[in-house]
Short mmCIF file of C-alpha atoms in Angstrom, two decimals:
data_model
loop_
_atom_site.label_atom_id
_atom_site.label_comp_id
_atom_site.label_asym_id
_atom_site.label_seq_id
_atom_site.Cartn_x
_atom_site.Cartn_y
_atom_site.Cartn_z
CA UNK A 1 121.53 110.61 86.55
CA UNK A 2 123.49 107.39 86.11
CA UNK A 3 122.24 104.06 87.42
CA UNK A 4 124.90 104.16 90.12
CA UNK A 5 123.45 107.43 91.31
CA UNK A 6 120.00 106.01 91.91
CA UNK A 7 118.68 106.34 95.41
CA UNK A 8 115.89 104.43 96.98
CA UNK A 9 113.54 106.44 96.52
CA UNK A 10 109.80 86.28 66.43
CA UNK A 11 106.10 86.56 66.93
CA UNK A 12 105.57 89.85 65.09
CA UNK A 13 106.16 88.43 61.64
CA UNK A 14 103.77 85.58 62.32
CA UNK A 15 101.10 87.97 63.54
CA UNK A 16 101.48 90.19 60.50
CA UNK A 17 101.24 87.18 58.26
CA UNK A 18 97.86 86.33 59.76
CA UNK A 19 96.68 89.93 59.84
CA UNK A 20 96.47 89.98 63.63
CA UNK A 21 99.41 92.35 63.92
CA UNK A 22 98.05 95.07 61.64
CA UNK A 23 96.97 97.21 64.59
CA UNK A 24 100.41 96.86 66.14
CA UNK A 25 102.05 97.90 62.88
CA UNK A 26 99.93 101.05 62.81
CA UNK A 27 100.66 102.11 66.35
CA UNK A 28 102.28 105.51 66.86
CA UNK A 29 105.86 105.88 67.94
CA UNK A 30 105.87 104.93 71.64
CA UNK A 31 107.72 108.14 72.40
CA UNK A 32 104.59 110.03 71.26
CA UNK A 33 102.23 108.04 73.49
CA UNK A 34 100.90 109.71 76.60
CA UNK A 35 101.72 113.30 75.71
CA UNK A 36 100.08 115.57 78.26
CA UNK A 37 99.03 112.64 80.45
CA UNK A 38 100.05 111.60 83.97
CA UNK A 39 101.23 108.22 85.18
CA UNK A 40 101.23 107.94 88.98
CA UNK A 41 102.77 105.20 91.10
CA UNK A 42 101.03 104.71 94.45
CA UNK A 43 102.44 102.36 97.04
CA UNK A 44 104.55 101.53 100.05
CA UNK A 45 108.29 101.54 100.75
CA UNK A 46 109.02 99.23 97.81
CA UNK A 47 107.43 101.81 95.52
CA UNK A 48 109.55 104.48 97.22
CA UNK A 49 112.68 102.46 96.49
CA UNK A 50 111.73 101.73 92.89
CA UNK A 51 110.28 105.17 92.23
CA UNK A 52 113.25 106.76 90.51
CA UNK A 53 113.74 103.81 88.19
CA UNK A 54 110.00 103.82 87.46
CA UNK A 55 109.90 107.51 86.59
CA UNK A 56 113.03 107.26 84.44
CA UNK A 57 111.67 104.28 82.51
CA UNK A 58 108.23 105.84 81.89
CA UNK A 59 109.71 109.11 80.65
CA UNK A 60 112.28 107.26 78.56
CA UNK A 61 109.69 105.16 76.74
CA UNK A 62 106.67 107.51 76.55
CA UNK A 63 105.78 111.20 76.41
CA UNK A 64 103.84 111.04 79.69
CA UNK A 65 104.70 112.74 82.96
CA UNK A 66 105.45 110.23 85.72
CA UNK A 67 105.35 110.75 89.46
CA UNK A 68 105.43 108.75 92.68
CA UNK A 69 103.02 109.04 95.59
CA UNK A 70 104.25 106.39 98.01
CA UNK A 71 104.57 106.17 101.77
CA UNK A 72 106.53 103.54 103.71
CA UNK A 73 104.51 101.08 105.75
CA UNK A 74 101.08 101.75 104.29
CA UNK A 75 98.45 99.37 102.95
CA UNK A 76 95.90 100.02 100.16
CA UNK A 77 93.28 101.20 102.68
CA UNK A 78 95.66 103.96 103.82
CA UNK A 79 95.90 105.30 100.26
CA UNK A 80 92.15 105.57 99.67
CA UNK A 81 91.89 109.31 100.35
CA UNK A 82 94.85 110.14 98.09
CA UNK A 83 93.49 107.98 95.28
CA UNK A 84 90.04 109.57 95.54
CA UNK A 85 91.49 113.07 95.56
CA UNK A 86 93.58 112.36 92.49
CA UNK A 87 90.81 110.56 90.60
CA UNK A 88 88.37 113.41 91.13
CA UNK A 89 90.87 116.21 90.48
CA UNK A 90 90.71 118.37 87.35
CA UNK A 91 93.66 116.40 85.93
CA UNK A 92 93.35 112.77 87.05
CA UNK A 93 96.09 110.36 86.05
CA UNK A 94 95.69 108.47 82.81
CA UNK A 95 97.30 105.45 84.47
CA UNK A 96 97.50 104.62 88.16
CA UNK A 97 100.00 101.97 89.25
CA UNK A 98 99.18 100.30 92.57
CA UNK A 99 102.15 98.72 94.35
CA UNK A 100 101.28 97.33 97.78
CA UNK A 101 103.18 94.28 99.01
CA UNK A 102 101.67 93.25 102.35
CA UNK A 103 102.22 95.68 105.22
CA UNK A 104 99.95 95.15 108.23
CA UNK A 105 101.09 97.78 110.72
CA UNK A 106 98.38 100.45 110.30
CA UNK A 107 94.93 100.48 111.94
CA UNK A 108 92.99 99.79 108.75
CA UNK A 109 94.61 96.34 108.41
CA UNK A 110 93.78 95.18 111.92
CA UNK A 111 90.95 92.98 113.16
CA UNK A 112 88.15 94.05 115.50
CA UNK A 113 90.43 93.52 118.51
CA UNK A 114 93.15 95.70 116.99
CA UNK A 115 95.46 92.81 116.10
CA UNK A 116 97.33 93.03 112.76
CA UNK A 117 95.79 90.82 110.09
CA UNK A 118 97.97 88.03 108.75
CA UNK A 119 97.94 85.40 106.04
CA UNK A 120 94.64 84.79 104.26
CA UNK A 121 92.78 87.44 106.27
CA UNK A 122 95.36 90.06 105.27
CA UNK A 123 95.21 89.01 101.62
CA UNK A 124 91.41 89.24 101.66
CA UNK A 125 91.59 92.74 103.09
CA UNK A 126 94.17 93.79 100.51
CA UNK A 127 92.19 92.56 97.52
CA UNK A 128 88.96 94.07 98.86
CA UNK A 129 90.64 97.46 99.21
CA UNK A 130 92.39 97.22 95.85
CA UNK A 131 89.11 96.19 94.22
CA UNK A 132 87.47 99.29 95.69
CA UNK A 133 90.36 101.43 94.46
CA UNK A 134 90.09 99.99 90.97
CA UNK A 135 86.36 100.63 90.86
CA UNK A 136 86.91 104.21 92.00
CA UNK A 137 89.62 104.85 89.43
CA UNK A 138 87.77 103.14 86.58
CA UNK A 139 84.69 105.24 87.31
CA UNK A 140 86.83 108.28 86.50
CA UNK A 141 88.29 106.72 83.34
CA UNK A 142 91.68 105.96 84.89
CA UNK A 143 93.51 102.88 83.65
CA UNK A 144 95.02 100.76 86.41
CA UNK A 145 98.15 98.64 86.72
CA UNK A 146 98.38 96.33 89.73
CA UNK A 147 101.96 95.37 90.54
CA UNK A 148 102.56 91.86 91.80
CA UNK A 149 104.59 92.02 95.02
CA UNK A 150 107.99 90.37 95.35
CA UNK A 151 108.44 87.49 97.81
CA UNK A 152 109.03 89.21 101.14
CA UNK A 153 109.47 86.70 103.97
CA UNK A 154 110.54 89.53 106.26
CA UNK A 155 107.06 91.04 106.30
CA UNK A 156 105.17 89.97 109.43
CA UNK A 157 101.87 89.43 107.63
CA UNK A 158 103.29 86.51 105.62
CA UNK A 159 100.82 87.11 102.81
CA UNK A 160 102.72 88.23 99.71
CA UNK A 161 102.04 85.03 97.76
CA UNK A 162 98.34 85.11 98.64
CA UNK A 163 98.16 88.80 97.76
CA UNK A 164 99.86 88.21 94.42
CA UNK A 165 97.35 85.50 93.49
CA UNK A 166 94.45 87.67 94.62
CA UNK A 167 95.72 90.52 92.43
CA UNK A 168 95.92 88.24 89.40
CA UNK A 169 92.40 86.97 90.04
CA UNK A 170 91.14 90.55 90.26
CA UNK A 171 92.74 91.47 86.93
CA UNK A 172 91.15 88.38 85.38
CA UNK A 173 87.76 89.51 86.68
CA UNK A 174 88.23 92.89 85.04
CA UNK A 175 89.20 91.31 81.73
CA UNK A 176 85.60 90.15 81.55
CA UNK A 177 84.30 93.64 82.31
CA UNK A 178 86.53 95.85 80.19
CA UNK A 179 89.64 94.50 78.51
CA UNK A 180 92.68 96.68 79.12
CA UNK A 181 91.21 98.78 81.91
CA UNK A 182 93.09 96.85 84.61
CA UNK A 183 96.42 95.13 83.99
CA UNK A 184 98.74 92.99 86.07
CA UNK A 185 102.46 93.78 86.18
CA UNK A 186 104.69 90.82 87.14
CA UNK A 187 107.11 93.23 88.81
CA UNK A 188 107.70 90.99 91.81
CA UNK A 189 108.88 88.16 89.61
CA UNK A 190 111.77 90.24 88.32
CA UNK A 191 113.45 89.90 91.72
CA UNK A 192 112.42 86.31 92.45
CA UNK A 193 114.02 82.96 91.82
CA UNK A 194 112.42 79.90 90.19
CA UNK A 195 108.80 79.30 91.22
CA UNK A 196 108.72 82.83 92.69
CA UNK A 197 110.98 81.78 95.53
CA UNK A 198 112.76 84.46 97.54
CA UNK A 199 116.20 85.10 96.02
CA UNK A 200 118.79 87.40 97.65
CA UNK A 201 120.79 87.53 94.41
CA UNK A 202 120.16 86.89 90.72
CA UNK A 203 122.15 86.76 87.47
CA UNK A 204 123.39 90.20 86.49
CA UNK A 205 121.64 92.18 83.80
CA UNK A 206 123.60 92.63 80.58
CA UNK A 207 124.73 96.16 81.43
CA UNK A 208 125.58 95.51 85.08
CA UNK A 209 129.28 95.25 85.92
CA UNK A 210 131.60 95.02 88.90
CA UNK A 211 131.10 98.68 89.73
CA UNK A 212 127.40 97.94 90.18
CA UNK A 213 128.11 94.96 92.42
CA UNK A 214 128.07 92.21 89.80
CA UNK A 215 130.39 89.43 91.00
CA UNK A 216 130.86 86.12 89.20
CA UNK A 217 127.79 86.80 87.14
CA UNK A 218 125.46 87.50 90.06
CA UNK A 219 124.23 90.61 91.84
CA UNK A 220 122.40 91.23 95.12
CA UNK A 221 118.77 92.24 94.52
CA UNK A 222 117.32 92.21 98.07
CA UNK A 223 118.10 93.77 101.42
CA UNK A 224 119.20 91.87 104.53
CA UNK A 225 115.71 92.41 106.02
CA UNK A 226 114.27 90.17 103.25
CA UNK A 227 111.74 92.86 102.38
CA UNK A 228 113.46 95.69 100.53
CA UNK A 229 115.86 95.93 97.59
CA UNK A 230 118.92 97.92 98.71
CA UNK A 231 121.89 95.49 98.92
CA UNK A 232 123.28 96.87 102.18
CA UNK A 233 119.93 97.88 103.64
CA UNK A 234 118.14 101.20 103.71
CA UNK A 235 119.06 104.12 105.93
CA UNK A 236 116.50 105.50 108.37
CA UNK A 237 115.57 108.01 105.64
CA UNK A 238 114.89 105.15 103.18
CA UNK A 239 117.95 106.05 101.16
CA UNK A 240 120.08 103.43 99.45
CA UNK A 241 123.72 104.55 99.25
CA UNK A 242 124.51 102.28 96.32
CA UNK A 243 123.19 100.99 93.04
CA UNK A 244 120.12 98.82 93.60
CA UNK A 245 119.50 96.24 90.90
CA UNK A 246 116.36 95.02 92.65
CA UNK A 247 114.78 98.47 92.77
CA UNK A 248 115.67 99.01 89.13
CA UNK A 249 114.13 95.70 88.01
CA UNK A 250 110.95 96.23 90.00
CA UNK A 251 110.54 99.85 88.86
CA UNK A 252 111.25 99.19 85.20
CA UNK A 253 108.78 96.30 85.02
CA UNK A 254 106.01 98.43 86.49
CA UNK A 255 106.90 101.14 83.99
CA UNK A 256 106.76 98.67 81.11
CA UNK A 257 103.18 97.70 81.92
CA UNK A 258 102.21 101.33 82.55
CA UNK A 259 103.52 102.26 79.10
CA UNK A 260 101.37 99.52 77.59
CA UNK A 261 98.34 100.85 79.45
CA UNK A 262 98.96 104.31 77.95
CA UNK A 263 98.68 102.90 74.43
CA UNK A 264 94.96 102.62 73.53
CA UNK A 265 95.81 100.15 70.74
CA UNK A 266 97.79 97.74 72.90
#
């Protein structure tokens, strides 16, 4: 399927010279990596939007099977049962990608009085639940990619920046436990402006043209709701009727890190 048909759903020579790049030079063809393995993207509506681009990029760059298990509006605590079922199944994923941006509309992200968590309290809940998910997955030998969320000022919890920092801190913690088991994907930064500021449009990618919506060198990457990616906004069925550069960028960056996680020598 063409990009327009998507729905929302240098240093090497220097390393070799020092001997550090020998392992890289001996790596298998990336298209042979992950044969017979599963890469699963879990997440919320942003993962739904970016899912097709994610699957296409994983299957284009590796031999793994990619799939999306995402539900609009959920938080990490809502995905616990699905993650546990997959991790303990006869064929658990080799790599699990977690993409949760900051929803606070479900009961498991509310306080004792039933009020939606916001700000720092929401970020603390997110990282606690993602930490538990990582521990569960790692216990079953699943490698984990945590996707940094894009700036989303339209989300009522107002916690995407705090969540992003908490995710990075969690990955740093795991680097001291087992290098490579948990990785951070800067997916959110692919649709952000300088200093991770919210940006409704960005410079076009090299292969984007007027038919994709590229005008005067720029293209819309976010929805009018300042949460999603679809330029004109999603339908009630979460379908984008046009090419979505933001969904593509977010999905392909998650796929890039997932492909690295599949490579045991990376």
